[in-house]
Amino acid sequence: MQSYTIGQAARLLGVSPDTARRWADAGRVATHRDDSGRRLIDGRDLAAFAVEVGQGSHGEDQAPYTSARNAFPGIVTAVTLGDVAAQVEIQAGPHRLVSLLTREAVEELGLEVGVRATARVKSTSVHIDCG
């Protein structure tokens, strides 16, 4: 299973490394140390925590997003395989993205819970919110 440093986890969660470190210090997400003493988070633990953070409320002090980005780096939180098709969920900071693709693509990409992935969105219609 893939593990993530505090900095990598912070990027995937859409927070600062200091915030991710405080969450780890408070025991909100489990960590372990590698041979060089760096704190790491198991991919499955990070995936579960990403879902928890993504479902939480956003404070009023956070600036709202004004426009969606086309690339959403995140962590795979669920994979549902059918005979031909598959559904993959990615938690990218506060954003939960769901993609339908072929089972073959999921297997070729090695997508499973806890793996880092980027959802890329192409759209002919983009909605922009202000304020």
mmCIF file of C-alpha atoms in Angstrom:
data_model
loop_
_atom_site.group_PDB
_atom_site.id
_atom_site.type_symbol
_atom_site.label_atom_id
_atom_site.label_comp_id
_atom_site.label_asym_id
_atom_site.label_seq_id
_atom_site.Cartn_x
_atom_site.Cartn_y
_atom_site.Cartn_z
ATOM 1 C CA MET A 1 0.000 0.000 0.000
ATOM 2 C CA GLN A 2 1.212 3.460 -0.838
ATOM 3 C CA SER A 3 2.015 5.859 2.008
ATOM 4 C CA TYR A 4 2.114 9.657 1.907
ATOM 5 C CA THR A 5 4.265 12.255 3.651
ATOM 6 C CA ILE A 6 2.555 15.016 5.611
ATOM 7 C CA GLY A 7 3.286 17.445 2.742
ATOM 8 C CA GLN A 8 1.815 15.111 0.111
ATOM 9 C CA ALA A 9 -1.248 14.501 2.276
ATOM 10 C CA ALA A 10 -1.700 18.250 2.735
ATOM 11 C CA ARG A 11 -1.701 18.823 -1.044
ATOM 12 C CA LEU A 12 -4.221 16.020 -1.570
ATOM 13 C CA LEU A 13 -6.460 17.398 1.190
ATOM 14 C CA GLY A 14 -6.184 20.978 -0.064
ATOM 15 C CA VAL A 15 -4.710 22.328 3.194
ATOM 16 C CA SER A 16 -1.342 23.634 4.376
ATOM 17 C CA PRO A 17 1.314 21.200 5.645
ATOM 18 C CA ASP A 18 0.957 22.864 9.073
ATOM 19 C CA THR A 19 -2.750 22.004 9.149
ATOM 20 C CA ALA A 20 -2.077 18.394 8.127
ATOM 21 C CA ARG A 21 0.647 18.175 10.800
ATOM 22 C CA ARG A 22 -1.724 19.526 13.466
ATOM 23 C CA TRP A 23 -4.377 16.985 12.459
ATOM 24 C CA ALA A 24 -1.803 14.192 12.729
ATOM 25 C CA ASP A 25 -0.553 15.516 16.094
ATOM 26 C CA ALA A 26 -4.144 15.572 17.365
ATOM 27 C CA GLY A 27 -4.637 11.951 16.284
ATOM 28 C CA ARG A 28 -7.259 12.727 13.653
ATOM 29 C CA VAL A 29 -5.276 10.651 11.143
ATOM 30 C CA ALA A 30 -2.845 7.853 12.039
ATOM 31 C CA THR A 31 0.831 8.160 11.089
ATOM 32 C CA HIS A 32 3.886 5.942 11.243
ATOM 33 C CA ARG A 33 7.588 6.675 10.733
ATOM 34 C CA ASP A 34 9.789 5.398 7.928
ATOM 35 C CA ASP A 35 13.438 4.381 8.342
ATOM 36 C CA SER A 36 14.569 8.000 8.040
ATOM 37 C CA GLY A 37 12.105 9.210 10.692
ATOM 38 C CA ARG A 38 9.610 10.921 8.358
ATOM 39 C CA ARG A 39 5.975 10.647 9.349
ATOM 40 C CA LEU A 40 3.873 8.819 6.784
ATOM 41 C CA ILE A 41 0.146 8.235 6.400
ATOM 42 C CA ASP A 42 -1.122 4.954 4.970
ATOM 43 C CA GLY A 43 -3.070 5.483 1.736
ATOM 44 C CA ARG A 44 -6.222 3.784 3.025
ATOM 45 C CA ASP A 45 -6.176 5.884 6.202
ATOM 46 C CA LEU A 46 -5.671 9.044 4.152
ATOM 47 C CA ALA A 47 -8.518 8.092 1.800
ATOM 48 C CA ALA A 48 -10.918 7.627 4.727
ATOM 49 C CA PHE A 49 -9.764 10.889 6.316
ATOM 50 C CA ALA A 50 -10.146 12.739 2.991
ATOM 51 C CA VAL A 51 -13.795 11.659 2.847
ATOM 52 C CA GLU A 52 -14.296 12.840 6.451
ATOM 53 C CA VAL A 53 -12.690 16.218 5.726
ATOM 54 C CA GLY A 54 -14.607 16.591 2.458
ATOM 55 C CA GLN A 55 -17.938 15.999 4.208
ATOM 56 C CA GLY A 56 -17.157 18.546 6.928
ATOM 57 C CA SER A 57 -18.454 22.089 6.861
ATOM 58 C CA HIS A 58 -16.318 24.868 5.472
ATOM 59 C CA GLY A 59 -15.633 27.760 7.800
ATOM 60 C CA GLU A 60 -16.743 31.262 6.927
ATOM 61 C CA ASP A 61 -13.126 32.401 7.010
ATOM 62 C CA GLN A 62 -12.276 30.291 3.974
ATOM 63 C CA ALA A 63 -12.422 32.112 0.657
ATOM 64 C CA PRO A 64 -14.962 30.510 -1.688
ATOM 65 C CA TYR A 65 -13.770 29.114 -4.973
ATOM 66 C CA THR A 66 -14.529 31.454 -7.840
ATOM 67 C CA SER A 67 -14.047 28.964 -10.662
ATOM 68 C CA ALA A 68 -13.367 25.254 -10.962
ATOM 69 C CA ARG A 69 -9.950 24.103 -12.114
ATOM 70 C CA ASN A 70 -9.611 21.568 -14.897
ATOM 71 C CA ALA A 71 -7.300 19.262 -12.943
ATOM 72 C CA PHE A 72 -8.218 17.933 -9.495
ATOM 73 C CA PRO A 73 -5.336 16.050 -7.837
ATOM 74 C CA GLY A 74 -6.629 13.842 -5.066
ATOM 75 C CA ILE A 75 -6.833 10.375 -3.621
ATOM 76 C CA VAL A 76 -9.042 7.467 -4.703
ATOM 77 C CA THR A 77 -11.641 6.835 -2.000
ATOM 78 C CA ALA A 78 -13.819 4.185 -3.685
ATOM 79 C CA VAL A 79 -13.756 1.852 -6.692
ATOM 80 C CA THR A 80 -16.825 -0.107 -7.790
ATOM 81 C CA LEU A 81 -16.130 -2.682 -10.497
ATOM 82 C CA GLY A 82 -18.761 -4.116 -12.807
ATOM 83 C CA ASP A 83 -18.277 -6.709 -15.543
ATOM 84 C CA VAL A 84 -17.440 -4.026 -18.133
ATOM 85 C CA ALA A 85 -17.754 -0.617 -16.455
ATOM 86 C CA ALA A 86 -16.398 0.839 -13.225
ATOM 87 C CA GLN A 87 -17.045 3.823 -10.974
ATOM 88 C CA VAL A 88 -14.122 5.639 -9.323
ATOM 89 C CA GLU A 89 -14.475 8.281 -6.610
ATOM 90 C CA ILE A 90 -11.701 10.795 -5.913
ATOM 91 C CA GLN A 91 -11.555 13.193 -2.973
ATOM 92 C CA ALA A 92 -9.615 16.292 -4.062
ATOM 93 C CA GLY A 93 -9.539 18.653 -1.110
ATOM 94 C CA PRO A 94 -13.189 19.526 -0.441
ATOM 95 C CA HIS A 95 -14.261 18.193 -3.854
ATOM 96 C CA ARG A 96 -15.655 14.684 -4.400
ATOM 97 C CA LEU A 97 -15.449 13.645 -8.053
ATOM 98 C CA VAL A 98 -17.032 10.533 -9.522
ATOM 99 C CA SER A 99 -16.006 9.098 -12.873
ATOM 100 C CA LEU A 100 -17.476 6.255 -14.903
ATOM 101 C CA LEU A 101 -14.935 4.410 -17.013
ATOM 102 C CA THR A 102 -14.174 0.944 -18.272
ATOM 103 C CA ARG A 103 -13.073 -1.812 -15.906
ATOM 104 C CA GLU A 104 -10.102 -2.343 -18.206
ATOM 105 C CA ALA A 105 -8.968 1.281 -17.714
ATOM 106 C CA VAL A 106 -9.231 0.959 -13.924
ATOM 107 C CA GLU A 107 -7.123 -2.194 -13.984
ATOM 108 C CA GLU A 108 -4.529 -0.743 -16.392
ATOM 109 C CA LEU A 109 -4.167 2.403 -14.260
ATOM 110 C CA GLY A 110 -3.945 0.389 -11.050
ATOM 111 C CA LEU A 111 -6.715 2.449 -9.456
ATOM 112 C CA GLU A 112 -7.613 1.329 -5.941
ATOM 113 C CA VAL A 113 -8.510 3.006 -2.661
ATOM 114 C CA GLY A 114 -5.578 5.021 -1.342
ATOM 115 C CA VAL A 115 -3.866 5.637 -4.696
ATOM 116 C CA ARG A 116 -3.115 9.208 -5.760
ATOM 117 C CA ALA A 117 -4.921 10.208 -8.955
ATOM 118 C CA THR A 118 -5.874 13.356 -10.832
ATOM 119 C CA ALA A 119 -9.377 13.861 -12.210
ATOM 120 C CA ARG A 120 -9.274 15.982 -15.363
ATOM 121 C CA VAL A 121 -12.460 17.670 -16.460
ATOM 122 C CA LYS A 122 -13.280 18.808 -19.981
ATOM 123 C CA SER A 123 -16.505 20.658 -20.421
ATOM 124 C CA THR A 124 -18.230 22.738 -23.037
ATOM 125 C CA SER A 125 -20.011 24.685 -20.310
ATOM 126 C CA VAL A 126 -18.289 26.297 -17.353
ATOM 127 C CA HIS A 127 -20.191 28.020 -14.545
ATOM 128 C CA ILE A 128 -18.448 30.738 -12.534
ATOM 129 C CA ASP A 129 -19.537 31.895 -9.083
ATOM 130 C CA CYS A 130 -18.451 35.164 -7.492
ATOM 131 C CA GLY A 131 -18.479 36.323 -3.912
#
